[in-house]
């Protein structure tokens, strides 16, 4: 027969799937000799059995449970439901993963009108006995009969008011007996059922209520948010009660072996005297700091310290411990690995290495990369945040928190910033013309666009908070209003954004700056030793690059030249270049642009200081640069001395039905070779200039959107000729590479041919994802959420690489590329270069580097180190 019930001394910490986290750790603590009140665990398998049989607890499981209850009676020398010395128990839920406060626990079970007198006899303490009874009736009513707990709280408060008491502890035994009667009446009036006097009925109903609590809505939501499997089920722990509510030498509390917010190696915690269960967290009375216990009960304090030290050494991590003191005797009721801030996580891991308890690799593996964002950006003040309601939720496009006043176009945002205000730029979507407004704002909010929309990409590059695709708000840019179902905001109103969660809040929320300090640098030096992947930065300006280098970037993986084109002083020349109808006209514009680009590149080469710099030649659809409004067209016509009608016509001619699939990328160079030639010249001439300044330079010239070997062959020949001419003229030869961005499925499949012409491949996984799925990356948010809900896709493929489809294409390209060109350098420059799961995938493929936006570099470095440590460990298991 299957075993469904385990006494605490039969389990261990490894059995958390079967016994739940709480049960497994209670078993572990029992076995290492800690003072844990005896008890047993009904397994998660029993929960599944219960759910598989229409919520009926099988006779076999019940009988097995009864056997363990009898053992418990022998262990404690008390009898369940007894009228002289009753055994009281707690019924505690406990899933394989901690779901704090999500499920239910009942204390003091086994009390009824008779056994409460037995308890009074045995303890000689009427007050605490009736206190236990009223607590039990309250918890049982809440958990089992769904009587709202505020009804009980209200009755309690009324009674205190009647007697002019301020504290629960002032209630006398007689008061409590009165309260118990009121509670019993509540059972009848609210649930129509009497409080059950039979302890076995109480027990059965409580066990099934805990099983049922697995399915309660708040638990289900919590599981969804934390990606916890719905099938796991919860265990039920039955444990003999100890009493913290028996006077001033008793109490209950919570302790952390180290400070969970700073990581400091100092015992930390709170307790309440004469209290039970969750009184500490309920905020009814203000708890005492744990250090007071040292003064009032020094022996108990010392015991608690010993327990903490032992548990930490045993689990080799910071522990969160729940304890109760009964008449000067300490009991441990729970231990688990404590939740902590990102800063504390790093400090604790590094300290444990210093203390000789952990290896450097283990310390790295402990770091939760999803927490690291916390460290690099400011966040909202916790208390103020709790007092605010969120207005809407969009995509968490670029992390960090910001609070400021809203403006509906770039110019207004710039003006506001110049007045010293904190501006939030609110747009339906941003376009390159908004760059300055974006740069001057503290945050960006868009109603449309996805994780790789213009707003998202640019904001991430700037390390600026951005919530994109927030379609619960309607923005009227001309009327300058922002509307939700319930609110209308206008220019200058305050809004707060959390770019890490996508949440939008009404009004101002104070920010707390986060600062990387403590042991971060030390941990990162271990990360560098462990990782194999090089981590580069996507940087379009010397500024971005500086931030990247500060965070440890080892080169530039993607410098997008078009972002340089959008700057105010040069957009006119760019437009002139595009609308040029003759080669002569175009060459004039290009000559201007070349000088500007040379200065841009020189700035980047200087900061790169010898690190490789991958520069992508002009990529986007040309129409993105064109003037859109009549006003803009008239202005440009004036600047270029062209008739307005003619310009309008030209702009219309250049329009495309499907620009994403249109005249962009290397297709531009096939029709207008002079554009890429100009860029290659600008790159090499500035490289020579920097070289002459005594700074090493290594440019990589990247041709985007290649789909065939012939394209790259033709373009490479032209670029090489132009570069050779410069070398001859300057009497100098510098090393450089020419390669391709791999972002079209056909390029992956014909990568063996392309690799004969390319010196490197850089996987542009944004476009590759877009083209593999046929999902427009700017519109996919309109349906991707449904794909995730219906489990068609486990994740947003623009956030984490789709290993099965897009990943297979990348794998093909890697294999084919190496076949014909073993020296081929390969890396990733898409957004996926900063996503931990994707980084693990790229590591396994044996790519040389990943590249990501500046603020994601620490995350990418840690993920790269974790990937290589994991691989080494798996290899060890294999041999
Ligand atoms: P949660 O999972 O919500 O933390 P627990 O099962 O840990 O719920 O129970 C909450 C609190 O109830 C514990 O921290 C402890 O103070 C109290 N408690 C639980 N079981 C017992 C017991 N056997 N004796 C005394 N107090 C208990
Ligand atoms: Mg709780
Ligand atoms: Mg607990």
PDB file of C-alpha atoms in Angstrom, residues 394-569:
ATOM      1  CA  UNK A 394       1.622  47.635 -19.770  1.00  0.00           C
ATOM      2  CA  UNK A 395       4.748  45.788 -20.837  1.00  0.00           C
ATOM      3  CA  UNK A 396       7.786  46.002 -18.535  1.00  0.00           C
ATOM      4  CA  UNK A 397       9.862  47.427 -21.357  1.00  0.00           C
ATOM      5  CA  UNK A 398      12.771  48.960 -19.497  1.00  0.00           C
ATOM      6  CA  UNK A 399      13.279  48.494 -15.765  1.00  0.00           C
ATOM      7  CA  UNK A 400      13.431  51.022 -12.992  1.00  0.00           C
ATOM      8  CA  UNK A 401      10.918  53.233 -11.286  1.00  0.00           C
ATOM      9  CA  UNK A 402      10.121  56.844 -12.042  1.00  0.00           C
ATOM     10  CA  UNK A 403       7.691  59.474 -10.966  1.00  0.00           C
ATOM     11  CA  UNK A 404       6.986  62.753 -12.746  1.00  0.00           C
ATOM     12  CA  UNK A 405       4.628  64.951 -14.750  1.00  0.00           C
ATOM     13  CA  UNK A 406       3.189  63.822 -18.041  1.00  0.00           C
ATOM     14  CA  UNK A 407       3.780  65.499 -21.423  1.00  0.00           C
ATOM     15  CA  UNK A 408       2.365  64.402 -24.718  1.00  0.00           C
ATOM     16  CA  UNK A 409       5.102  65.334 -27.152  1.00  0.00           C
ATOM     17  CA  UNK A 410       8.858  65.528 -27.169  1.00  0.00           C
ATOM     18  CA  UNK A 411       9.050  69.339 -27.344  1.00  0.00           C
ATOM     19  CA  UNK A 412       6.811  69.821 -24.303  1.00  0.00           C
ATOM     20  CA  UNK A 413       8.823  67.231 -22.393  1.00  0.00           C
ATOM     21  CA  UNK A 414      12.056  69.011 -23.258  1.00  0.00           C
ATOM     22  CA  UNK A 415      10.636  72.372 -22.168  1.00  0.00           C
ATOM     23  CA  UNK A 416       9.377  70.872 -18.909  1.00  0.00           C
ATOM     24  CA  UNK A 417      12.778  69.327 -18.246  1.00  0.00           C
ATOM     25  CA  UNK A 418      14.384  72.683 -18.899  1.00  0.00           C
ATOM     26  CA  UNK A 419      12.054  74.223 -16.308  1.00  0.00           C
ATOM     27  CA  UNK A 420      13.473  71.654 -13.907  1.00  0.00           C
ATOM     28  CA  UNK A 421      10.456  69.365 -13.862  1.00  0.00           C
ATOM     29  CA  UNK A 422      10.640  65.603 -14.022  1.00  0.00           C
ATOM     30  CA  UNK A 423       8.883  64.863 -17.266  1.00  0.00           C
ATOM     31  CA  UNK A 424       7.300  61.601 -18.323  1.00  0.00           C
ATOM     32  CA  UNK A 425       6.873  61.379 -22.068  1.00  0.00           C
ATOM     33  CA  UNK A 426       3.501  59.869 -22.921  1.00  0.00           C
ATOM     34  CA  UNK A 427       2.966  58.845 -26.557  1.00  0.00           C
ATOM     35  CA  UNK A 428       0.931  56.359 -28.527  1.00  0.00           C
ATOM     36  CA  UNK A 429       4.309  55.232 -29.790  1.00  0.00           C
ATOM     37  CA  UNK A 430       7.627  56.984 -30.088  1.00  0.00           C
ATOM     38  CA  UNK A 431       9.517  57.658 -33.258  1.00  0.00           C
ATOM     39  CA  UNK A 432      13.105  58.634 -33.865  1.00  0.00           C
ATOM     40  CA  UNK A 433      12.086  62.292 -33.832  1.00  0.00           C
ATOM     41  CA  UNK A 434      11.245  61.934 -30.141  1.00  0.00           C
ATOM     42  CA  UNK A 435      14.831  61.074 -29.153  1.00  0.00           C
ATOM     43  CA  UNK A 436      15.609  64.329 -27.443  1.00  0.00           C
ATOM     44  CA  UNK A 437      12.337  64.295 -25.541  1.00  0.00           C
ATOM     45  CA  UNK A 438      13.055  60.747 -24.457  1.00  0.00           C
ATOM     46  CA  UNK A 439      16.544  61.666 -23.339  1.00  0.00           C
ATOM     47  CA  UNK A 440      15.291  64.592 -21.264  1.00  0.00           C
ATOM     48  CA  UNK A 441      12.399  62.687 -19.682  1.00  0.00           C
ATOM     49  CA  UNK A 442      12.661  60.497 -16.606  1.00  0.00           C
ATOM     50  CA  UNK A 443      10.429  57.824 -18.119  1.00  0.00           C
ATOM     51  CA  UNK A 444       8.450  56.882 -21.194  1.00  0.00           C
ATOM     52  CA  UNK A 445       4.926  55.505 -21.418  1.00  0.00           C
ATOM     53  CA  UNK A 446       3.418  54.279 -24.683  1.00  0.00           C
ATOM     54  CA  UNK A 447      -0.010  52.882 -25.428  1.00  0.00           C
ATOM     55  CA  UNK A 448       1.148  50.827 -28.407  1.00  0.00           C
ATOM     56  CA  UNK A 449       4.228  48.831 -29.363  1.00  0.00           C
ATOM     57  CA  UNK A 450       5.926  45.780 -27.927  1.00  0.00           C
ATOM     58  CA  UNK A 451       9.073  44.848 -26.053  1.00  0.00           C
ATOM     59  CA  UNK A 452      11.164  45.660 -29.107  1.00  0.00           C
ATOM     60  CA  UNK A 453       9.298  48.794 -30.136  1.00  0.00           C
ATOM     61  CA  UNK A 454      11.283  51.945 -30.696  1.00  0.00           C
ATOM     62  CA  UNK A 455      10.401  53.250 -27.235  1.00  0.00           C
ATOM     63  CA  UNK A 456      11.454  50.009 -25.544  1.00  0.00           C
ATOM     64  CA  UNK A 457      14.767  49.600 -27.353  1.00  0.00           C
ATOM     65  CA  UNK A 458      15.819  53.203 -26.996  1.00  0.00           C
ATOM     66  CA  UNK A 459      14.757  53.402 -23.337  1.00  0.00           C
ATOM     67  CA  UNK A 460      16.714  50.279 -22.458  1.00  0.00           C
ATOM     68  CA  UNK A 461      19.744  51.733 -24.166  1.00  0.00           C
ATOM     69  CA  UNK A 462      19.361  54.878 -22.094  1.00  0.00           C
ATOM     70  CA  UNK A 463      18.755  52.862 -18.919  1.00  0.00           C
ATOM     71  CA  UNK A 464      15.504  54.748 -18.642  1.00  0.00           C
ATOM     72  CA  UNK A 465      12.260  53.445 -17.189  1.00  0.00           C
ATOM     73  CA  UNK A 466       9.731  52.573 -19.886  1.00  0.00           C
ATOM     74  CA  UNK A 467       6.288  51.008 -19.889  1.00  0.00           C
ATOM     75  CA  UNK A 468       5.239  50.179 -23.440  1.00  0.00           C
ATOM     76  CA  UNK A 469       2.106  48.839 -25.076  1.00  0.00           C
ATOM     77  CA  UNK A 470      -0.144  49.902 -22.209  1.00  0.00           C
ATOM     78  CA  UNK A 471      -3.382  49.492 -24.107  1.00  0.00           C
ATOM     79  CA  UNK A 472      -5.607  50.048 -21.088  1.00  0.00           C
ATOM     80  CA  UNK A 473      -4.964  53.755 -21.558  1.00  0.00           C
ATOM     81  CA  UNK A 474      -6.147  55.919 -24.415  1.00  0.00           C
ATOM     82  CA  UNK A 475      -3.855  58.753 -25.403  1.00  0.00           C
ATOM     83  CA  UNK A 476      -5.000  61.733 -27.378  1.00  0.00           C
ATOM     84  CA  UNK A 477      -1.801  63.445 -28.375  1.00  0.00           C
ATOM     85  CA  UNK A 478      -3.466  66.482 -29.897  1.00  0.00           C
ATOM     86  CA  UNK A 479      -5.874  67.078 -27.008  1.00  0.00           C
ATOM     87  CA  UNK A 480      -3.062  66.150 -24.605  1.00  0.00           C
ATOM     88  CA  UNK A 481      -5.139  63.752 -22.549  1.00  0.00           C
ATOM     89  CA  UNK A 482      -4.595  60.310 -21.128  1.00  0.00           C
ATOM     90  CA  UNK A 483      -7.693  58.296 -20.328  1.00  0.00           C
ATOM     91  CA  UNK A 484      -8.410  55.106 -18.499  1.00  0.00           C
ATOM     92  CA  UNK A 485     -11.785  53.627 -17.721  1.00  0.00           C
ATOM     93  CA  UNK A 486     -11.972  55.781 -14.603  1.00  0.00           C
ATOM     94  CA  UNK A 487      -9.519  58.672 -14.904  1.00  0.00           C
ATOM     95  CA  UNK A 488      -8.658  61.438 -17.313  1.00  0.00           C
ATOM     96  CA  UNK A 489      -5.256  63.051 -16.920  1.00  0.00           C
ATOM     97  CA  UNK A 490      -3.975  66.117 -18.665  1.00  0.00           C
ATOM     98  CA  UNK A 491      -0.589  67.704 -19.291  1.00  0.00           C
ATOM     99  CA  UNK A 492       1.397  68.265 -16.106  1.00  0.00           C
ATOM    100  CA  UNK A 493      -0.458  65.657 -14.021  1.00  0.00           C
ATOM    101  CA  UNK A 494       1.646  63.315 -11.912  1.00  0.00           C
ATOM    102  CA  UNK A 495       2.124  59.685 -12.779  1.00  0.00           C
ATOM    103  CA  UNK A 496       4.484  56.976 -11.541  1.00  0.00           C
ATOM    104  CA  UNK A 497       5.799  54.095 -13.639  1.00  0.00           C
ATOM    105  CA  UNK A 498       7.479  50.845 -12.759  1.00  0.00           C
ATOM    106  CA  UNK A 499       9.355  49.630 -15.820  1.00  0.00           C
ATOM    107  CA  UNK A 500      10.205  46.330 -14.136  1.00  0.00           C
ATOM    108  CA  UNK A 501       6.568  45.314 -13.676  1.00  0.00           C
ATOM    109  CA  UNK A 502       4.835  47.438 -16.305  1.00  0.00           C
ATOM    110  CA  UNK A 503       2.614  49.005 -13.649  1.00  0.00           C
ATOM    111  CA  UNK A 504       1.371  52.573 -13.955  1.00  0.00           C
ATOM    112  CA  UNK A 505       0.328  54.435 -10.812  1.00  0.00           C
ATOM    113  CA  UNK A 506      -1.589  57.623 -10.243  1.00  0.00           C
ATOM    114  CA  UNK A 507       0.278  60.451  -8.530  1.00  0.00           C
ATOM    115  CA  UNK A 508       3.741  60.697  -7.053  1.00  0.00           C
ATOM    116  CA  UNK A 509       5.543  57.888  -5.255  1.00  0.00           C
ATOM    117  CA  UNK A 510       8.849  58.705  -3.536  1.00  0.00           C
ATOM    118  CA  UNK A 511      11.881  56.875  -4.940  1.00  0.00           C
ATOM    119  CA  UNK A 512      14.787  55.229  -3.221  1.00  0.00           C
ATOM    120  CA  UNK A 513      18.069  55.249  -5.099  1.00  0.00           C
ATOM    121  CA  UNK A 514      19.687  51.879  -5.273  1.00  0.00           C
ATOM    122  CA  UNK A 515      23.391  51.752  -5.182  1.00  0.00           C
ATOM    123  CA  UNK A 516      25.654  48.883  -6.054  1.00  0.00           C
ATOM    124  CA  UNK A 517      27.855  48.422  -3.086  1.00  0.00           C
ATOM    125  CA  UNK A 518      28.977  45.779  -0.667  1.00  0.00           C
ATOM    126  CA  UNK A 519      30.449  42.691  -2.195  1.00  0.00           C
ATOM    127  CA  UNK A 520      29.148  43.214  -5.726  1.00  0.00           C
ATOM    128  CA  UNK A 521      32.556  43.837  -7.306  1.00  0.00           C
ATOM    129  CA  UNK A 522      34.045  40.792  -5.649  1.00  0.00           C
ATOM    130  CA  UNK A 523      31.238  38.550  -6.814  1.00  0.00           C
ATOM    131  CA  UNK A 524      31.588  39.925 -10.332  1.00  0.00           C
ATOM    132  CA  UNK A 525      35.303  39.126 -10.368  1.00  0.00           C
ATOM    133  CA  UNK A 526      34.406  35.487  -9.654  1.00  0.00           C
ATOM    134  CA  UNK A 527      31.803  35.706 -12.395  1.00  0.00           C
ATOM    135  CA  UNK A 528      34.505  36.713 -14.855  1.00  0.00           C
ATOM    136  CA  UNK A 529      36.627  33.716 -13.869  1.00  0.00           C
ATOM    137  CA  UNK A 530      33.717  31.343 -14.325  1.00  0.00           C
ATOM    138  CA  UNK A 531      32.115  32.492 -17.556  1.00  0.00           C
ATOM    139  CA  UNK A 532      33.144  31.524 -21.069  1.00  0.00           C
ATOM    140  CA  UNK A 533      30.863  33.843 -23.041  1.00  0.00           C
ATOM    141  CA  UNK A 534      32.196  37.322 -23.652  1.00  0.00           C
ATOM    142  CA  UNK A 535      29.628  40.005 -22.822  1.00  0.00           C
ATOM    143  CA  UNK A 536      29.493  43.035 -25.069  1.00  0.00           C
ATOM    144  CA  UNK A 537      27.278  46.086 -25.013  1.00  0.00           C
ATOM    145  CA  UNK A 538      24.796  47.470 -27.523  1.00  0.00           C
ATOM    146  CA  UNK A 539      25.862  51.116 -27.605  1.00  0.00           C
ATOM    147  CA  UNK A 540      25.094  53.871 -30.085  1.00  0.00           C
ATOM    148  CA  UNK A 541      26.982  56.619 -28.316  1.00  0.00           C
ATOM    149  CA  UNK A 542      30.146  57.071 -26.245  1.00  0.00           C
ATOM    150  CA  UNK A 543      27.819  57.607 -23.291  1.00  0.00           C
ATOM    151  CA  UNK A 544      26.079  54.238 -23.613  1.00  0.00           C
ATOM    152  CA  UNK A 545      29.454  52.634 -24.049  1.00  0.00           C
ATOM    153  CA  UNK A 546      30.819  54.256 -20.911  1.00  0.00           C
ATOM    154  CA  UNK A 547      27.938  52.875 -18.888  1.00  0.00           C
ATOM    155  CA  UNK A 548      28.480  49.484 -20.499  1.00  0.00           C
ATOM    156  CA  UNK A 549      32.205  49.443 -19.757  1.00  0.00           C
ATOM    157  CA  UNK A 550      31.457  50.506 -16.189  1.00  0.00           C
ATOM    158  CA  UNK A 551      29.266  47.402 -15.855  1.00  0.00           C
ATOM    159  CA  UNK A 552      31.944  45.215 -17.415  1.00  0.00           C
ATOM    160  CA  UNK A 553      31.302  45.198 -21.168  1.00  0.00           C
ATOM    161  CA  UNK A 554      34.148  43.658 -23.144  1.00  0.00           C
ATOM    162  CA  UNK A 555      33.402  45.352 -26.447  1.00  0.00           C
ATOM    163  CA  UNK A 556      30.573  46.749 -28.525  1.00  0.00           C
ATOM    164  CA  UNK A 557      28.345  44.066 -30.003  1.00  0.00           C
ATOM    165  CA  UNK A 558      26.087  46.452 -31.850  1.00  0.00           C
ATOM    166  CA  UNK A 559      26.439  50.110 -32.720  1.00  0.00           C
ATOM    167  CA  UNK A 560      23.399  51.176 -34.703  1.00  0.00           C
ATOM    168  CA  UNK A 561      24.430  53.948 -37.035  1.00  0.00           C
ATOM    169  CA  UNK A 562      20.908  55.091 -37.803  1.00  0.00           C
ATOM    170  CA  UNK A 563      20.460  56.330 -34.263  1.00  0.00           C
ATOM    171  CA  UNK A 564      23.252  58.756 -35.045  1.00  0.00           C
ATOM    172  CA  UNK A 565      21.366  59.892 -38.112  1.00  0.00           C
ATOM    173  CA  UNK A 566      18.344  61.017 -36.190  1.00  0.00           C
ATOM    174  CA  UNK A 567      20.094  63.795 -34.345  1.00  0.00           C
ATOM    175  CA  UNK A 568      18.684  67.204 -34.991  1.00  0.00           C
ATOM    176  CA  UNK A 569      21.669  68.718 -36.767  1.00  0.00           C
TER     177      UNK A 569
END
